[in-house]
Amino acid sequence: MENKVLLKIENLRKFFAIKSGFRKKYVQAVDDVSFEIRKGETLGLVGESGCGKTTLGRTVLRLHEPTAGRIIYDGEVIFDGKNVKQNKNMKDYRHKMQIIFQDPSASLDPRMTVGEIVAEALDIHNLYPDKGKRKNRVAELLDMVGLNREHANRYPHEFSGGQQQRIGIARALAVEPEFIVCDEPISALDVSIQAQIVNMLEEMQNRLGLTYLFIAHDLSVVRHISSRIGVMYLGNMVELVDAKELYKNPLHPYTKTLLSAVPIPDPEVNRNSQRIMLEGEIPSAINPPSGCRFHTRCPVATENCKTQVPEFREIEQGHFVACHLV
Ligand SMILES: Nc1ncnc2c1ncn2[C@@H]1O[C@H](COP(=O)(O)OP(=O)(O)OP(=O)(O)O)[C@@H](O)[C@H]1O
Ligand SMILES: [Mg+2]
């Protein structure tokens, strides 16, 4: 892994407008999130369902247009909320930044053959205009992900979930991307084949020098593949640090509760730690709690936490946390 920053996200915000009766309300799916991703690393992203992981991943790629903030890719500002003129045409970046979806069957067009699915992005970017070379490229991609060249003429429904995800990966790799958002790429798959897909993604990363934002529900999945891990709660990034450090020295009360739910076979981590249960439901992103959004469920919250929004700040070298009590 190099130390060069590939992607810099500054104060990113994505609100969805929804109708509620006659009024317009906003879902604050991602609010004021800042972080960097270094070239060649895997940044793991975890948090409960609905905390904004998918929205963040898609907004970074501008598949959702951000509500505010800045996105800098490889030194170039590609989105600057305040300065619309700066906003780049994403067509120049689409082939550098790709996404792999959670549900492979839903993300593959059932009317297209596997070959057409994989070649579609090549055509959009006009990468292999020569028919023969295009066919070879598709065959090469299917080989790469452990499928068969003959599979190019078949349809997605003829494949298992794991194979469908391989097709999705081949499609993402077709345009030679540098950065891939992996949005829970294994959570819809059989446990028995999850490791195969993770191993393949890691192998591709080494071979092609890829950078990943790897989204997962819980910490056990991202533990081994991530160099650093970010934890989200209700639209905010609450902690971000080296993967090893997160397990050894979690600082945010929410991270501690998440960790207490995963069994960790690590002698350095206190085995006697109790499982901490969070009280109450996750609050609504339409009307999130004031101050620290976690205060309504935090076991150690004080009066101050109810009114003051904690700053996401660097507590130790490379260890970011948003909590008044740290
Ligand atoms: N297109 C949309 N329109 C309105 N609200 C949306 C839209 N997409 C997501 N949301 C809302 O934004 C919030 C974040 O959703 P998101 O899908 O990003 O969460 P997530 O962390 O990926 O959850 P999961 O782990 O279940 O995939 C949720 O409250 C969700 O209902
Ligand atoms: Mg999601």
Tab-separated table of C-alpha atoms and ligand atoms in Angstrom:
chain	number	residue	atom	x	y	z
A	1	MET	CA	0.000	0.000	0.000
A	2	GLU	CA	1.250	3.429	-0.911
A	3	ASN	CA	0.677	6.429	1.269
A	4	LYS	CA	-0.707	8.490	-1.544
A	5	VAL	CA	-4.285	9.626	-1.042
A	6	LEU	CA	-6.542	8.492	-3.878
A	7	LEU	CA	-9.834	9.823	-2.631
A	8	LYS	CA	-10.527	12.686	-0.256
A	9	ILE	CA	-14.028	13.280	1.022
A	10	GLU	CA	-14.780	16.559	2.771
A	11	ASN	CA	-17.955	17.272	4.759
A	12	LEU	CA	-20.013	15.132	2.419
A	13	ARG	CA	-23.764	15.302	2.834
A	14	LYS	CA	-26.603	13.478	1.134
A	15	PHE	CA	-30.178	14.308	2.057
A	16	PHE	CA	-33.092	12.695	0.250
A	17	ALA	CA	-36.231	14.801	-0.158
A	18	ILE	CA	-39.388	12.864	0.626
A	19	LYS	CA	-43.033	13.858	0.738
A	20	SER	CA	-44.825	13.520	4.031
A	21	GLY	CA	-48.410	14.641	3.581
A	22	PHE	CA	-48.182	18.115	2.082
A	23	ARG	CA	-44.813	18.765	3.586
A	24	LYS	CA	-41.406	18.032	2.225
A	25	LYS	CA	-39.035	16.352	4.629
A	26	TYR	CA	-35.459	15.243	4.329
A	27	VAL	CA	-33.812	11.948	5.118
A	28	GLN	CA	-30.372	12.878	6.423
A	29	ALA	CA	-28.744	9.725	5.090
A	30	VAL	CA	-25.174	11.035	5.153
A	31	ASP	CA	-24.233	14.126	7.109
A	32	ASP	CA	-20.901	15.892	7.310
A	33	VAL	CA	-18.674	12.896	6.610
A	34	SER	CA	-14.942	13.404	5.975
A	35	PHE	CA	-12.230	10.824	5.335
A	36	GLU	CA	-9.486	9.770	2.964
A	37	ILE	CA	-8.790	6.549	1.138
A	38	ARG	CA	-5.191	5.761	0.252
A	39	LYS	CA	-4.078	4.201	-2.946
A	40	GLY	CA	-4.129	0.405	-2.749
A	41	GLU	CA	-5.852	0.152	0.606
A	42	THR	CA	-9.136	-1.405	1.648
A	43	LEU	CA	-11.169	0.884	3.822
A	44	GLY	CA	-13.839	-1.127	5.611
A	45	LEU	CA	-17.126	0.606	6.399
A	46	VAL	CA	-19.493	-0.805	9.010
A	47	GLY	CA	-22.646	0.151	10.857
A	48	GLU	CA	-26.239	-0.947	11.422
A	49	SER	CA	-28.773	-1.214	8.644
A	50	GLY	CA	-29.929	2.220	7.525
A	51	CYS	CA	-26.917	4.142	8.872
A	52	GLY	CA	-26.008	5.378	5.386
A	53	LYS	CA	-23.258	3.036	4.124
A	54	THR	CA	-24.748	2.448	0.695
A	55	THR	CA	-25.713	6.095	0.336
A	56	LEU	CA	-22.167	7.129	1.216
A	57	GLY	CA	-20.652	4.670	-1.284
A	58	ARG	CA	-22.974	5.765	-4.053
A	59	THR	CA	-22.580	9.466	-3.300
A	60	VAL	CA	-18.797	9.172	-3.424
A	61	LEU	CA	-19.209	7.832	-6.984
A	62	ARG	CA	-21.825	10.499	-7.703
A	63	LEU	CA	-24.395	7.858	-8.506
A	64	HIS	CA	-26.303	10.025	-6.045
A	65	GLU	CA	-25.591	13.710	-6.483
A	66	PRO	CA	-24.202	15.018	-3.163
A	67	THR	CA	-26.207	17.625	-1.261
A	68	ALA	CA	-23.018	19.328	-0.080
A	69	GLY	CA	-19.319	18.751	0.463
A	70	ARG	CA	-16.276	18.119	-1.665
A	71	ILE	CA	-14.928	15.031	-3.427
A	72	ILE	CA	-11.324	15.004	-4.594
A	73	TYR	CA	-10.170	12.096	-6.709
A	74	ASP	CA	-6.457	11.682	-7.378
A	75	GLY	CA	-5.824	15.363	-6.725
A	76	GLU	CA	-8.718	16.587	-8.915
A	77	VAL	CA	-11.813	18.164	-7.417
A	78	ILE	CA	-14.651	16.220	-9.003
A	79	PHE	CA	-17.404	17.697	-6.855
A	80	ASP	CA	-17.487	20.972	-5.029
A	81	GLY	CA	-20.898	21.802	-3.640
A	82	LYS	CA	-20.192	25.490	-3.304
A	83	ASN	CA	-18.668	25.870	-6.702
A	84	VAL	CA	-20.829	24.085	-9.209
A	85	LYS	CA	-18.598	25.084	-12.123
A	86	GLN	CA	-15.862	22.877	-10.698
A	87	ASN	CA	-18.038	19.779	-10.823
A	88	LYS	CA	-16.524	17.389	-13.297
A	89	ASN	CA	-18.424	15.459	-15.883
A	90	MET	CA	-18.408	11.995	-14.368
A	91	LYS	CA	-18.084	10.337	-17.731
A	92	ASP	CA	-14.337	10.895	-17.470
A	93	TYR	CA	-14.296	9.157	-14.087
A	94	ARG	CA	-16.855	6.393	-14.457
A	95	HIS	CA	-14.312	3.915	-15.738
A	96	LYS	CA	-11.921	4.677	-12.891
A	97	MET	CA	-14.555	4.236	-10.206
A	98	GLN	CA	-16.831	1.205	-10.144
A	99	ILE	CA	-19.271	-0.512	-7.795
A	100	ILE	CA	-20.083	-4.104	-6.926
A	101	PHE	CA	-23.615	-4.569	-5.571
A	102	GLN	CA	-25.000	-6.470	-2.631
A	103	ASP	CA	-27.582	-8.480	-4.521
A	104	PRO	CA	-26.032	-9.886	-7.702
A	105	SER	CA	-29.273	-11.287	-9.106
A	106	ALA	CA	-31.005	-7.913	-8.873
A	107	SER	CA	-28.083	-6.037	-10.376
A	108	LEU	CA	-27.774	-8.138	-13.550
A	109	ASP	CA	-30.249	-7.511	-16.382
A	110	PRO	CA	-32.041	-10.852	-16.904
A	111	ARG	CA	-32.558	-10.160	-20.617
A	112	MET	CA	-28.879	-9.719	-21.383
A	113	THR	CA	-26.355	-12.495	-21.835
A	114	VAL	CA	-23.356	-12.591	-19.544
A	115	GLY	CA	-21.187	-11.481	-22.460
A	116	GLU	CA	-23.419	-8.478	-23.133
A	117	ILE	CA	-23.459	-7.541	-19.457
A	118	VAL	CA	-19.688	-7.616	-19.175
A	119	ALA	CA	-19.173	-5.835	-22.512
A	120	GLU	CA	-21.738	-3.101	-21.898
A	121	ALA	CA	-19.318	-0.841	-20.032
A	122	LEU	CA	-16.659	-1.442	-22.694
A	123	ASP	CA	-19.098	-0.137	-25.297
A	124	ILE	CA	-20.151	2.862	-23.216
A	125	HIS	CA	-16.513	3.895	-22.955
A	126	ASN	CA	-15.761	2.824	-26.503
A	127	LEU	CA	-12.857	0.730	-25.266
A	128	TYR	CA	-12.820	-2.240	-27.637
A	129	PRO	CA	-14.396	-1.104	-30.913
A	130	ASP	CA	-12.916	-4.111	-32.718
A	131	LYS	CA	-15.396	-6.993	-32.426
A	132	GLY	CA	-12.802	-9.742	-32.153
A	133	LYS	CA	-10.766	-7.913	-29.519
A	134	ARG	CA	-13.918	-7.127	-27.588
A	135	LYS	CA	-14.837	-10.802	-27.540
A	136	ASN	CA	-11.344	-11.708	-26.347
A	137	ARG	CA	-11.531	-9.118	-23.605
A	138	VAL	CA	-14.832	-10.564	-22.372
A	139	ALA	CA	-13.324	-14.080	-22.396
A	140	GLU	CA	-10.296	-12.827	-20.491
A	141	LEU	CA	-12.497	-11.184	-17.852
A	142	LEU	CA	-14.584	-14.323	-17.374
A	143	ASP	CA	-11.355	-16.307	-16.936
A	144	MET	CA	-10.120	-13.787	-14.402
A	145	VAL	CA	-13.122	-14.235	-12.144
A	146	GLY	CA	-13.082	-18.008	-12.400
A	147	LEU	CA	-15.882	-18.433	-14.920
A	148	ASN	CA	-15.838	-20.133	-18.278
A	149	ARG	CA	-15.545	-18.403	-21.679
A	150	GLU	CA	-18.558	-20.364	-22.898
A	151	HIS	CA	-20.607	-18.732	-20.151
A	152	ALA	CA	-20.684	-15.543	-22.234
A	153	ASN	CA	-23.695	-16.811	-24.197
A	154	ARG	CA	-25.781	-17.748	-21.171
A	155	TYR	CA	-28.188	-15.704	-19.063
A	156	PRO	CA	-27.764	-14.637	-15.406
A	157	HIS	CA	-30.555	-16.889	-14.066
A	158	GLU	CA	-28.595	-19.953	-15.174
A	159	PHE	CA	-25.967	-19.206	-12.523
A	160	SER	CA	-25.682	-19.630	-8.770
A	161	GLY	CA	-25.487	-16.615	-6.467
A	162	GLY	CA	-21.720	-16.883	-6.188
A	163	GLN	CA	-21.318	-17.137	-9.944
A	164	GLN	CA	-23.644	-14.184	-10.434
A	165	GLN	CA	-21.469	-12.151	-8.123
A	166	ARG	CA	-18.454	-13.185	-10.215
A	167	ILE	CA	-20.269	-11.804	-13.260
A	168	GLY	CA	-20.845	-8.550	-11.362
A	169	ILE	CA	-17.153	-8.406	-10.521
A	170	ALA	CA	-16.144	-9.082	-14.141
A	171	ARG	CA	-18.432	-6.241	-15.206
A	172	ALA	CA	-16.814	-3.883	-12.689
A	173	LEU	CA	-13.285	-4.903	-13.736
A	174	ALA	CA	-13.995	-4.631	-17.485
A	175	VAL	CA	-13.138	-0.942	-17.711
A	176	GLU	CA	-9.897	-1.287	-15.703
A	177	PRO	CA	-11.009	0.741	-12.687
A	178	GLU	CA	-8.692	2.004	-9.953
A	179	PHE	CA	-11.264	2.313	-7.205
A	180	ILE	CA	-14.192	0.002	-6.414
A	181	VAL	CA	-16.995	0.405	-3.893
A	182	CYS	CA	-17.802	-3.134	-2.750
A	183	ASP	CA	-21.272	-2.768	-1.226
A	184	GLU	CA	-21.753	-5.853	0.947
A	185	PRO	CA	-20.634	-8.071	-1.939
A	186	ILE	CA	-20.994	-11.286	0.049
A	187	SER	CA	-23.904	-10.746	2.403
A	188	ALA	CA	-26.477	-12.190	-0.038
A	189	LEU	CA	-24.346	-15.279	-0.657
A	190	ASP	CA	-24.182	-18.691	0.959
A	191	VAL	CA	-21.770	-18.701	3.883
A	192	SER	CA	-19.875	-21.543	2.207
A	193	ILE	CA	-18.892	-19.417	-0.779
A	194	GLN	CA	-18.390	-16.058	0.924
A	195	ALA	CA	-14.703	-16.717	1.536
A	196	GLN	CA	-14.119	-17.593	-2.125
A	197	ILE	CA	-15.480	-14.246	-3.244
A	198	VAL	CA	-13.522	-12.327	-0.605
A	199	ASN	CA	-10.335	-14.158	-1.592
A	200	MET	CA	-10.938	-13.375	-5.227
A	201	LEU	CA	-11.479	-9.691	-4.490
A	202	GLU	CA	-8.211	-9.652	-2.548
A	203	GLU	CA	-6.362	-11.416	-5.348
A	204	MET	CA	-7.710	-8.895	-7.876
A	205	GLN	CA	-6.614	-6.088	-5.607
A	206	ASN	CA	-3.042	-7.391	-5.472
A	207	ARG	CA	-2.893	-8.143	-9.152
A	208	LEU	CA	-4.452	-4.922	-10.392
A	209	GLY	CA	-3.456	-2.489	-7.628
A	210	LEU	CA	-7.080	-1.710	-6.780
A	211	THR	CA	-8.354	0.476	-3.969
A	212	TYR	CA	-11.535	-0.624	-2.185
A	213	LEU	CA	-14.230	0.902	-0.045
A	214	PHE	CA	-15.612	-2.309	1.439
A	215	ILE	CA	-19.030	-2.050	3.061
A	216	ALA	CA	-20.242	-4.662	5.530
A	217	HIS	CA	-22.850	-5.015	8.230
A	218	ASP	CA	-20.620	-6.252	10.961
A	219	LEU	CA	-17.048	-6.127	12.031
A	220	SER	CA	-16.239	-9.806	11.585
A	221	VAL	CA	-16.399	-9.548	7.783
A	222	VAL	CA	-14.116	-6.535	7.370
A	223	ARG	CA	-11.602	-7.552	10.022
A	224	HIS	CA	-9.242	-9.442	7.779
A	225	ILE	CA	-9.435	-7.540	4.545
A	226	SER	CA	-9.374	-3.943	5.745
A	227	SER	CA	-6.303	-1.862	6.370
A	228	ARG	CA	-8.460	0.728	8.109
A	229	ILE	CA	-12.055	0.683	9.274
A	230	GLY	CA	-14.686	3.411	9.513
A	231	VAL	CA	-17.745	3.068	11.741
A	232	MET	CA	-20.973	4.867	10.850
A	233	TYR	CA	-23.969	5.678	13.013
A	234	LEU	CA	-27.108	7.386	11.689
A	235	GLY	CA	-25.410	9.218	8.833
A	236	ASN	CA	-22.247	10.171	10.709
A	237	MET	CA	-18.783	8.663	10.717
A	238	VAL	CA	-18.107	8.158	14.423
A	239	GLU	CA	-14.701	6.455	14.400
A	240	LEU	CA	-11.987	5.694	11.864
A	241	VAL	CA	-8.669	4.005	12.536
A	242	ASP	CA	-6.281	1.214	11.562
A	243	ALA	CA	-8.111	-2.103	11.517
A	244	LYS	CA	-5.926	-3.702	14.219
A	245	GLU	CA	-6.170	-0.667	16.441
A	246	LEU	CA	-9.953	-0.635	16.184
A	247	TYR	CA	-10.180	-4.099	17.717
A	248	LYS	CA	-7.557	-3.412	20.362
A	249	ASN	CA	-8.453	0.106	21.302
A	250	PRO	CA	-11.973	1.140	20.283
A	251	LEU	CA	-12.762	4.600	21.625
A	252	HIS	CA	-16.289	5.440	20.574
A	253	PRO	CA	-19.029	3.925	22.782
A	254	TYR	CA	-20.870	2.787	19.648
A	255	THR	CA	-17.810	0.970	18.290
A	256	LYS	CA	-17.476	-0.741	21.657
A	257	THR	CA	-21.028	-2.032	21.463
A	258	LEU	CA	-20.491	-3.287	17.913
A	259	LEU	CA	-17.297	-5.038	18.956
A	260	SER	CA	-18.863	-6.641	21.975
A	261	ALA	CA	-21.195	-8.448	19.571
A	262	VAL	CA	-18.416	-10.157	17.578
A	263	PRO	CA	-16.443	-13.056	18.939
A	264	ILE	CA	-12.763	-12.232	18.558
A	265	PRO	CA	-10.204	-15.018	18.737
A	266	ASP	CA	-7.430	-12.696	19.800
A	267	PRO	CA	-5.527	-13.050	23.086
A	268	GLU	CA	-4.656	-9.367	23.044
A	269	VAL	CA	-8.292	-8.478	23.360
A	270	ASN	CA	-9.931	-8.838	26.738
A	271	ARG	CA	-11.903	-12.066	26.650
A	272	ASN	CA	-13.965	-11.284	29.669
A	273	SER	CA	-15.528	-8.269	28.052
A	274	GLN	CA	-19.291	-8.359	28.350
A	275	ARG	CA	-21.617	-8.079	25.455
A	276	ILE	CA	-23.070	-4.567	25.580
A	277	MET	CA	-26.665	-4.341	24.443
A	278	LEU	CA	-27.926	-1.113	22.940
A	279	GLU	CA	-31.234	0.087	24.235
A	280	GLY	CA	-33.966	1.331	21.969
A	281	GLU	CA	-34.451	1.421	18.241
A	282	ILE	CA	-32.169	3.232	15.871
A	283	PRO	CA	-33.701	6.740	15.633
A	284	SER	CA	-35.107	8.096	12.391
A	285	ALA	CA	-32.778	9.748	9.905
A	286	ILE	CA	-35.594	12.183	9.123
A	287	ASN	CA	-35.520	13.647	12.582
A	288	PRO	CA	-32.199	12.597	14.103
A	289	PRO	CA	-31.424	13.344	17.772
A	290	SER	CA	-29.850	16.702	18.581
A	291	GLY	CA	-26.232	17.009	19.714
A	292	CYS	CA	-24.502	13.671	19.351
A	293	ARG	CA	-26.858	11.503	17.315
A	294	PHE	CA	-25.908	8.506	19.432
A	295	HIS	CA	-26.810	10.110	22.769
A	296	THR	CA	-30.268	8.492	22.982
A	297	ARG	CA	-28.694	5.030	23.070
A	298	CYS	CA	-25.293	5.768	24.532
A	299	PRO	CA	-24.567	4.124	27.893
A	300	VAL	CA	-22.274	6.961	28.987
A	301	ALA	CA	-23.942	10.070	27.540
A	302	THR	CA	-23.969	13.286	29.571
A	303	GLU	CA	-26.110	16.431	29.376
A	304	ASN	CA	-23.602	18.037	27.047
A	305	CYS	CA	-24.034	15.212	24.523
A	306	LYS	CA	-27.696	16.116	24.074
A	307	THR	CA	-26.948	19.565	22.718
A	308	GLN	CA	-23.395	19.740	21.370
A	309	VAL	CA	-22.492	18.016	18.114
A	310	PRO	CA	-19.147	16.280	18.697
A	311	GLU	CA	-16.399	17.100	16.238
A	312	PHE	CA	-14.862	14.227	14.261
A	313	ARG	CA	-11.259	14.780	15.323
A	314	GLU	CA	-7.871	13.062	15.318
A	315	ILE	CA	-7.298	11.871	18.893
A	316	GLU	CA	-4.064	10.033	18.237
A	317	GLN	CA	-2.080	9.743	15.037
A	318	GLY	CA	-4.510	8.318	12.493
A	319	HIS	CA	-7.254	7.649	15.055
A	320	PHE	CA	-10.364	9.733	14.410
A	321	VAL	CA	-13.350	9.789	16.725
A	322	ALA	CA	-16.459	11.902	17.258
A	323	CYS	CA	-17.227	11.760	20.986
A	324	HIS	CA	-17.181	14.357	23.771
A	325	LEU	CA	-16.055	11.826	26.323
A	326	VAL	CA	-12.911	10.568	24.642
B	1	LIG	N1	-33.411	6.859	-2.578
B	1	LIG	C1	-33.734	7.111	-1.306
B	1	LIG	N2	-34.750	7.938	-0.997
B	1	LIG	C2	-35.065	8.211	0.292
B	1	LIG	N3	-34.424	7.703	1.351
B	1	LIG	C3	-33.402	6.872	1.108
B	1	LIG	C4	-33.002	6.523	-0.231
B	1	LIG	N4	-31.941	5.662	-0.152
B	1	LIG	C5	-31.707	5.486	1.162
B	1	LIG	N5	-32.563	6.199	1.919
B	1	LIG	C6	-32.581	6.295	3.397
B	1	LIG	O1	-31.305	6.720	3.797
B	1	LIG	C7	-30.900	6.066	4.995
B	1	LIG	C8	-29.592	5.312	4.722
B	1	LIG	O2	-29.852	4.225	3.852
B	1	LIG	P1	-28.687	3.291	3.270
B	1	LIG	O3	-29.317	2.376	2.303
B	1	LIG	O4	-27.584	4.154	2.792
B	1	LIG	O5	-28.221	2.502	4.581
B	1	LIG	P2	-27.237	1.247	4.711
B	1	LIG	O6	-26.307	1.569	5.828
B	1	LIG	O7	-26.626	0.934	3.386
B	1	LIG	O8	-28.231	0.079	5.171
B	1	LIG	P3	-28.138	-1.499	4.874
B	1	LIG	O9	-27.091	-2.026	5.813
B	1	LIG	O10	-29.500	-2.001	5.212
B	1	LIG	O11	-27.780	-1.691	3.429
B	1	LIG	C9	-32.055	5.173	5.391
B	1	LIG	O12	-32.828	5.880	6.309
B	1	LIG	C10	-32.807	4.968	4.093
B	1	LIG	O13	-34.152	4.714	4.329
B	2	MG	MG	-26.681	-0.781	2.168
